[in-house]
Coordinates of C-alpha atoms in Angstrom, one line a residue:
X228 CA 108.7 92.9 89.1
X229 CA 110.0 89.8 87.5
X230 CA 113.1 88.3 88.7
X231 CA 112.5 85.0 87.7
X232 CA 112.9 85.8 83.9
X233 CA 109.5 86.2 82.2
X234 CA 107.3 84.6 85.2
X235 CA 103.9 86.5 85.2
X236 CA 102.4 87.7 88.5
X237 CA 99.4 85.4 87.9
X238 CA 99.2 82.6 85.6
X239 CA 96.0 81.1 84.6
X240 CA 95.2 78.1 82.3
X241 CA 91.5 77.8 82.0
X242 CA 91.8 74.7 79.8
X243 CA 93.6 72.8 82.7
X244 CA 91.6 74.7 85.3
X245 CA 95.0 75.9 86.8
X246 CA 95.2 79.2 88.8
X247 CA 98.9 79.9 89.9
X248 CA 100.2 82.9 91.9
X249 CA 103.9 83.8 91.9
X250 CA 105.3 83.4 95.3
X251 CA 107.5 86.6 94.5
X252 CA 104.3 88.6 94.9
X253 CA 104.8 88.1 98.6
X254 CA 108.3 89.4 99.0
X255 CA 109.3 91.8 96.2
X256 CA 109.7 95.3 97.3
X257 CA 108.8 96.5 93.9
X258 CA 105.6 94.6 93.8
X259 CA 104.9 96.4 97.3
X260 CA 105.5 99.7 95.9
X261 CA 103.1 99.3 93.1
X262 CA 100.5 98.0 95.7
X263 CA 100.8 101.2 97.6
X264 CA 100.4 103.3 94.5
X265 CA 97.8 101.3 92.6
X266 CA 95.7 99.7 95.0
X267 CA 95.9 101.6 98.5
X268 CA 96.0 104.9 96.9
X269 CA 93.2 104.3 94.5
X270 CA 90.7 101.9 96.0
X271 CA 88.0 102.6 98.7
X272 CA 89.3 101.9 101.9
X273 CA 87.4 101.1 105.3
X274 CA 87.7 103.9 107.8
X275 CA 85.2 103.4 110.5
X276 CA 81.7 102.7 111.6
X277 CA 79.1 105.6 112.3
X278 CA 78.5 104.2 115.7
X279 CA 82.0 105.2 116.8
X280 CA 81.2 108.7 116.5
X281 CA 77.8 109.0 118.6
X282 CA 77.9 112.5 119.8
X283 CA 78.9 115.8 118.1
X284 CA 82.6 116.4 118.8
X285 CA 83.5 112.6 118.9
X286 CA 86.6 111.7 117.0
X287 CA 89.2 108.6 116.4
X288 CA 92.4 108.6 114.5
X289 CA 93.4 105.9 112.4
X290 CA 96.3 105.1 109.9
X291 CA 94.5 104.0 106.6
X292 CA 96.6 103.2 103.5
X293 CA 99.5 104.6 105.0
X294 CA 98.0 108.1 105.9
X295 CA 97.1 109.4 109.3
X296 CA 93.4 110.3 109.2
X297 CA 91.3 112.1 112.0
X298 CA 87.6 110.7 111.7
X299 CA 85.2 112.9 113.5
X300 CA 81.7 114.3 113.9
X301 CA 81.3 118.2 114.0
X302 CA 78.7 120.2 115.8
X303 CA 76.0 119.8 112.7
X304 CA 76.5 116.1 112.9
X305 CA 78.6 116.0 109.7
X306 CA 81.1 113.0 109.6
X307 CA 84.5 114.0 108.2
X308 CA 87.7 112.5 107.5
X309 CA 90.6 114.9 107.6
X310 CA 94.3 114.5 106.9
X311 CA 95.7 114.7 110.6
X312 CA 98.7 116.9 109.7
X313 CA 99.1 120.6 110.5
X314 CA 99.3 122.7 107.3
X315 CA 102.1 124.6 109.2
X316 CA 104.8 122.5 109.8
X317 CA 103.1 118.9 109.3
X318 CA 102.9 117.7 113.0
X319 CA 99.9 115.5 113.6
X320 CA 97.3 117.8 115.0
X321 CA 95.3 115.4 117.0
X322 CA 97.6 113.0 119.2
X323 CA 94.8 111.2 121.0
X324 CA 93.4 107.9 119.8
X325 CA 89.8 108.9 120.4
X326 CA 87.8 111.1 122.3
X327 CA 85.6 114.3 122.0
X328 CA 86.7 117.8 121.4
X329 CA 85.3 121.1 120.3
X330 CA 88.4 121.8 118.4
X331 CA 91.8 120.7 117.7
X332 CA 95.2 122.3 118.7
X333 CA 98.5 121.4 117.3
X334 CA 100.9 121.2 120.2
X335 CA 103.8 122.2 118.3
X336 CA 103.1 125.9 117.6
X337 CA 99.6 126.1 119.0
X338 CA 97.3 126.6 116.0
X339 CA 93.8 125.8 116.6
X340 CA 91.4 124.1 114.0
X341 CA 87.6 123.7 114.1
X342 CA 85.8 120.5 114.0
X343 CA 85.6 121.0 110.4
X344 CA 89.5 121.5 109.8
X345 CA 89.2 125.2 109.3
X346 CA 92.0 127.2 111.1
X347 CA 90.5 129.3 113.8
X348 CA 93.4 131.0 115.5
X349 CA 97.0 130.8 115.8
X350 CA 99.7 132.5 118.3
X351 CA 101.2 135.7 116.6
X352 CA 98.2 136.0 114.5
X353 CA 98.9 139.7 113.7
X354 CA 102.3 138.7 112.2
X355 CA 100.7 136.8 109.2
X356 CA 98.9 138.3 106.2
X357 CA 95.5 139.7 106.9
X358 CA 93.7 137.1 104.5
X359 CA 95.8 134.0 105.9
X360 CA 92.6 132.4 107.6
X361 CA 90.8 132.5 104.3
X362 CA 93.4 130.7 102.4
X363 CA 92.2 127.1 102.0
X364 CA 95.8 125.9 102.5
X365 CA 95.6 127.1 106.0
X366 CA 93.1 124.4 106.9
X367 CA 93.6 120.8 107.6
X368 CA 92.7 119.2 104.4
X369 CA 89.9 116.7 104.0
X370 CA 90.1 113.5 102.0
X371 CA 89.1 113.7 98.6
X372 CA 86.1 111.1 99.0
X373 CA 84.3 110.0 101.9
X374 CA 81.0 108.0 101.6
X375 CA 79.1 105.4 103.4
X376 CA 77.0 102.4 103.1
X377 CA 74.8 100.7 105.9
X378 CA 76.9 102.7 108.5
X379 CA 80.3 101.7 107.2
X380 CA 82.5 104.7 106.3
X381 CA 85.0 104.4 103.2
X382 CA 87.6 107.0 102.2
X383 CA 89.4 107.0 98.8
X384 CA 92.4 109.1 97.9
X385 CA 91.7 109.2 94.3
X386 CA 89.2 112.3 93.4
X387 CA 88.3 110.4 90.1
X388 CA 87.3 107.1 91.9
X389 CA 83.7 105.5 91.1
X390 CA 81.0 106.0 93.8
X391 CA 81.3 103.6 96.8
X392 CA 77.8 101.9 95.9
X393 CA 79.2 101.0 92.5
X394 CA 82.5 99.9 93.8
X395 CA 80.7 97.5 96.2
X396 CA 78.6 96.2 93.5
X397 CA 77.2 92.8 94.3
X398 CA 78.9 92.9 97.9
X399 CA 75.9 95.2 98.8
X400 CA 73.6 91.9 99.0
X401 CA 75.7 90.3 101.7
X402 CA 76.4 93.5 103.5
X403 CA 72.3 94.0 103.6
X404 CA 71.8 90.3 105.0
X405 CA 74.5 91.2 107.6
X406 CA 73.2 94.7 108.8
X407 CA 69.6 93.5 108.5
X408 CA 70.2 91.4 111.6
X409 CA 69.2 94.7 113.6
X410 CA 66.3 96.9 113.2
X411 CA 67.9 99.7 115.4
X412 CA 71.1 99.6 113.8
X413 CA 74.4 98.0 114.3
X414 CA 77.1 99.3 116.5
X415 CA 80.8 98.6 117.1
X416 CA 81.3 97.3 120.7
X417 CA 84.0 98.2 123.2
X418 CA 87.4 99.0 121.9
X419 CA 89.9 97.8 119.3
X420 CA 92.2 94.8 118.8
X421 CA 95.4 95.1 117.3
X422 CA 98.2 92.8 116.5
X423 CA 100.7 92.2 113.8
X424 CA 102.1 89.4 111.8
X425 CA 105.4 88.8 110.1
X426 CA 103.5 88.0 106.8
X427 CA 102.5 89.6 103.6
X428 CA 99.1 91.3 103.8
X429 CA 97.6 89.2 101.0
X430 CA 98.1 86.1 103.0
X431 CA 95.6 87.2 105.3
X432 CA 93.1 88.2 102.4
X433 CA 93.3 84.5 101.5
X434 CA 93.1 83.2 104.9
X435 CA 90.1 85.2 105.8
X436 CA 87.9 84.0 103.0
X437 CA 89.4 80.4 103.1
X438 CA 87.1 77.5 104.0
X439 CA 89.5 74.9 103.1
X440 CA 91.7 75.2 106.1
X441 CA 89.1 75.4 108.9
X442 CA 88.9 71.7 109.8
X443 CA 92.6 71.0 109.8
X444 CA 94.1 74.2 111.0
X445 CA 91.3 75.0 113.7
X446 CA 90.7 71.3 114.7
X447 CA 91.4 72.3 118.4
X448 CA 88.3 74.8 118.3
X449 CA 86.0 72.3 117.1
X450 CA 87.2 69.7 119.7
X451 CA 86.8 72.3 122.3
X452 CA 83.2 72.8 121.3
X453 CA 82.5 69.0 121.2
X454 CA 83.8 68.8 124.7
X455 CA 81.3 71.4 126.1
X456 CA 77.9 70.0 126.9
X457 CA 75.5 71.8 124.3
X458 CA 78.3 73.7 122.6
X459 CA 77.4 72.4 118.9
X460 CA 74.5 71.7 116.8
X461 CA 74.3 68.9 114.4
X462 CA 74.5 71.0 111.3
X463 CA 77.3 70.3 108.9
X464 CA 80.1 72.7 107.5
X465 CA 78.7 73.4 104.1
X466 CA 78.5 76.1 101.5
X467 CA 79.4 78.1 98.6
X468 CA 82.3 80.4 97.5
X469 CA 81.5 83.2 95.2
X470 CA 83.2 85.7 93.0
X471 CA 81.4 89.1 93.6
X472 CA 83.0 91.3 91.1
X473 CA 85.6 94.1 91.5
X474 CA 87.8 92.0 93.6
X475 CA 85.3 91.1 96.4
X476 CA 84.4 87.8 97.4
X477 CA 82.6 85.5 99.9
X478 CA 82.1 82.3 101.3
X479 CA 78.6 81.6 102.7
X480 CA 77.8 78.5 104.7
X481 CA 76.1 76.5 107.5
X482 CA 78.1 75.6 110.6
X483 CA 77.6 73.6 113.8
X484 CA 78.2 76.6 116.4
X485 CA 75.7 79.0 117.9
X486 CA 75.0 82.3 116.5
X487 CA 73.5 85.3 118.3
X488 CA 71.9 86.2 115.0
X489 CA 69.6 83.1 115.1
X490 CA 71.0 79.7 115.4
X491 CA 70.6 78.6 119.3
X492 CA 72.7 75.8 121.0
X493 CA 71.7 74.0 124.1
X494 CA 74.5 75.7 126.1
X495 CA 72.5 79.1 125.9
X496 CA 69.8 77.5 128.0
X497 CA 65.8 77.7 127.7
X498 CA 65.8 81.6 128.4
X499 CA 68.4 81.7 125.2
X500 CA 66.2 79.7 123.0
X501 CA 63.2 82.1 123.8
X502 CA 65.3 85.2 122.8
X503 CA 66.7 83.3 119.6
X504 CA 63.1 82.3 118.7
X505 CA 61.6 85.7 119.0
X506 CA 64.4 87.1 117.1
X507 CA 63.8 84.8 114.3
X508 CA 60.3 85.3 114.3
X509 CA 60.6 89.0 114.0
X510 CA 63.0 88.6 111.3
X511 CA 60.5 86.4 109.2
X512 CA 58.0 89.0 109.8
X513 CA 60.1 91.7 108.7
X514 CA 61.9 89.9 105.5
X515 CA 60.1 86.7 104.9
X516 CA 61.1 83.2 105.8
X517 CA 63.9 82.5 103.3
X518 CA 65.9 85.7 104.1
X519 CA 65.2 85.2 108.0
X520 CA 66.6 81.8 107.6
X521 CA 69.5 82.9 105.6
X522 CA 70.3 85.8 108.4
X523 CA 70.0 83.2 111.2
X524 CA 71.7 79.9 109.9
X525 CA 74.0 81.1 107.3
X526 CA 77.6 82.2 108.1
X527 CA 79.5 84.8 105.8
X528 CA 83.2 85.6 105.4
X529 CA 83.1 88.7 103.3
X530 CA 86.0 90.4 101.5
X531 CA 85.7 93.9 100.2
X532 CA 88.5 94.5 98.0
X533 CA 91.2 95.1 99.0
X534 CA 91.4 94.7 102.8
X535 CA 88.2 94.7 104.6
X536 CA 87.0 91.4 106.0
X537 CA 83.4 91.1 107.6
X538 CA 83.2 87.9 109.3
X539 CA 79.7 87.0 110.3
X540 CA 80.1 83.6 111.9
X541 CA 79.7 82.8 115.8
X542 CA 80.1 86.4 116.1
X543 CA 80.3 89.5 113.9
X544 CA 83.6 90.8 113.4
X545 CA 85.1 94.0 111.2
X546 CA 88.5 93.5 110.5
X547 CA 91.0 95.6 108.4
X548 CA 94.8 95.3 107.8
X549 CA 97.3 97.2 106.3
X550 CA 100.9 96.3 105.0
X551 CA 104.0 97.8 106.6
X552 CA 106.5 96.2 104.5
X553 CA 106.4 93.0 102.1
X554 CA 106.7 90.9 105.1
X555 CA 104.9 92.9 108.0
X556 CA 101.1 93.7 108.4
X557 CA 99.2 95.5 111.1
X558 CA 95.7 94.3 111.9
X559 CA 92.7 96.1 113.6
X560 CA 89.6 94.3 114.5
X561 CA 86.3 95.4 116.2
X562 CA 83.3 93.4 117.6
X563 CA 80.1 94.5 116.2
X564 CA 76.4 93.7 117.0
X565 CA 72.7 94.9 117.0
X566 CA 72.2 97.9 119.4
X567 CA 68.9 96.3 120.5
X568 CA 70.1 92.9 121.5
X569 CA 69.8 91.8 125.2
X570 CA 72.5 91.7 127.8
X571 CA 72.6 88.0 127.6
X572 CA 72.9 87.7 123.8
X573 CA 75.9 90.3 123.9
X574 CA 77.5 88.1 126.7
X575 CA 77.5 85.2 124.2
X576 CA 78.6 87.4 121.3
X577 CA 81.5 88.7 123.0
X578 CA 82.6 85.4 124.4
X579 CA 82.4 83.9 120.8
X580 CA 84.4 87.0 119.4
X581 CA 87.1 86.4 122.1
X582 CA 87.1 82.6 122.0
X583 CA 87.6 82.1 118.4
X584 CA 88.7 85.7 116.7
X585 CA 90.5 87.5 119.3
X586 CA 94.3 87.6 119.3
X587 CA 94.6 84.9 122.1
X588 CA 91.6 82.9 120.9
X589 CA 91.5 79.6 119.4
X590 CA 91.5 80.8 115.6
X591 CA 94.0 83.9 115.4
X592 CA 97.2 82.5 117.0
X593 CA 96.5 79.2 114.6
X594 CA 96.2 81.6 111.6
X595 CA 99.3 83.7 112.7
X596 CA 101.3 80.7 112.8
X597 CA 100.3 79.4 109.3
X598 CA 100.8 82.7 107.5
X599 CA 104.2 83.4 109.0
X600 CA 105.4 79.9 108.2
X601 CA 104.1 80.7 104.6
X602 CA 106.2 83.9 104.7
X603 CA 109.3 81.9 105.8
X604 CA 108.8 79.2 103.1
X605 CA 108.7 82.0 100.7
X606 CA 112.8 82.1 101.2
X607 CA 112.6 79.4 98.6
X608 CA 110.7 81.2 96.0
X609 CA 113.6 81.3 93.6
X610 CA 113.4 77.5 93.2
X611 CA 109.9 76.6 94.5
X612 CA 107.9 79.6 92.7
X613 CA 104.2 79.2 92.5
X614 CA 101.0 79.0 95.0
X615 CA 98.4 77.0 93.5
X616 CA 94.6 78.2 94.2
X617 CA 92.9 75.9 91.7
X618 CA 90.5 74.1 93.9
X619 CA 87.0 74.1 92.6
X620 CA 88.3 75.9 89.1
X621 CA 85.8 75.1 86.7
X622 CA 83.0 73.9 88.7
X623 CA 79.6 75.5 87.9
X624 CA 79.3 76.5 91.7
X625 CA 82.6 76.3 93.8
X626 CA 82.0 75.1 97.6
X627 CA 83.0 77.0 100.4
X628 CA 86.3 74.9 100.7
X629 CA 87.1 75.8 97.2
X630 CA 89.2 78.9 96.1
X631 CA 86.8 80.9 93.8
X632 CA 86.6 83.7 96.3
X633 CA 90.6 84.0 96.5
X634 CA 90.7 83.8 92.5
X635 CA 88.4 87.0 92.6
X636 CA 91.0 89.1 94.6
X637 CA 93.8 87.8 92.5
X638 CA 92.2 88.9 89.1
X639 CA 91.5 92.5 90.4
X640 CA 94.9 92.5 92.1
X641 CA 96.5 91.7 88.9
X642 CA 94.5 93.9 86.8
X643 CA 95.4 97.0 89.1
X644 CA 99.1 96.3 89.0
X645 CA 99.4 95.2 85.3
X646 CA 96.8 97.3 83.5
X647 CA 93.1 96.8 82.6
X648 CA 93.8 95.3 79.5
X649 CA 94.6 91.9 80.6
X650 CA 95.6 89.5 83.4
X651 CA 99.3 88.9 82.5
X652 CA 99.8 85.1 82.0
X653 CA 96.4 83.9 81.2
X654 CA 95.8 81.2 78.7
X655 CA 92.2 81.1 77.2

């Protein structure tokens, strides 16, 4: 944990408004092992959205926190999360990425399980004890905890974890603003974007809620929008960064791009303006002008600790990512939007999603390049040992291009790795 002598994981000097993070945190296998034990095995982790399971029998399979999970809806409409492992010899029971099934059969020895994970039959059943099927250990095992908020399903491998609503805490306000964009409910659109980075997972946490890098790293995107007739408004990039507690953080800000949630740009034409105006009028009637304006004109990059990012910007993206090693992470991302929106609005939404946030868009390749070069730079961490995320520390209200929301993450990360009694290295 401390190859550099007595270096702490995180070093805070409140008097000097300094917040330092050891670069060893991004490379050390021991740190990585403790993260898997103390974060990914104990925190609430995002699994999927209710709209991915529209009909009884629908299922998707995912790897969440290093475990293979079967996420499905049974014939009674109950949503479940099962460990995708046969109780017989351990083979993955369901090998498909998604689909609809009345039951699940393990291809190895043919055991068949219901949508609820209960063992229904197996070849050579007469050779087993008469009460074998009634033994709970003969069934696929359900995850210890599965709870939802606003259609977002989370699981937790710790049976004693606090309820999800308490874990989300102050982040619920921002989830409500995001999901109140729809009256018929949000839905995940289409399939999944998947890609990998040769970088530590915490670098993508920081990057996803970092307003500081936007104008430099993503200058090409802003230039591209400027070159398009009617691609931008005259709204400035401006906003705030907040620590939401429990490691969650957000930046909320105005920006010049179009938002299908309510900010029109002339590129969308007169028909687009009519639709946006009607949407804003509907939201003002439902929620009042202050909240309607917030839905329409404010962007949000929201972190739910440890690794769920919801980008409510020029499109709406749900993104989660898991470490494979100290220097490799896998990313899954989904576009989302209101079920009731028009075909034209959906077209603009998906265009924005792919154009900026997609693996081949303007933003993601820039971010991958930046984060992989950070990871390469950590080869020098024995001599150049600290990252600085002090920007805005000590301000009454840090701005969206300050780093308060990153400090929220690191405080919780450090607390979980070193114990609840202190953040190691803090000087008050």
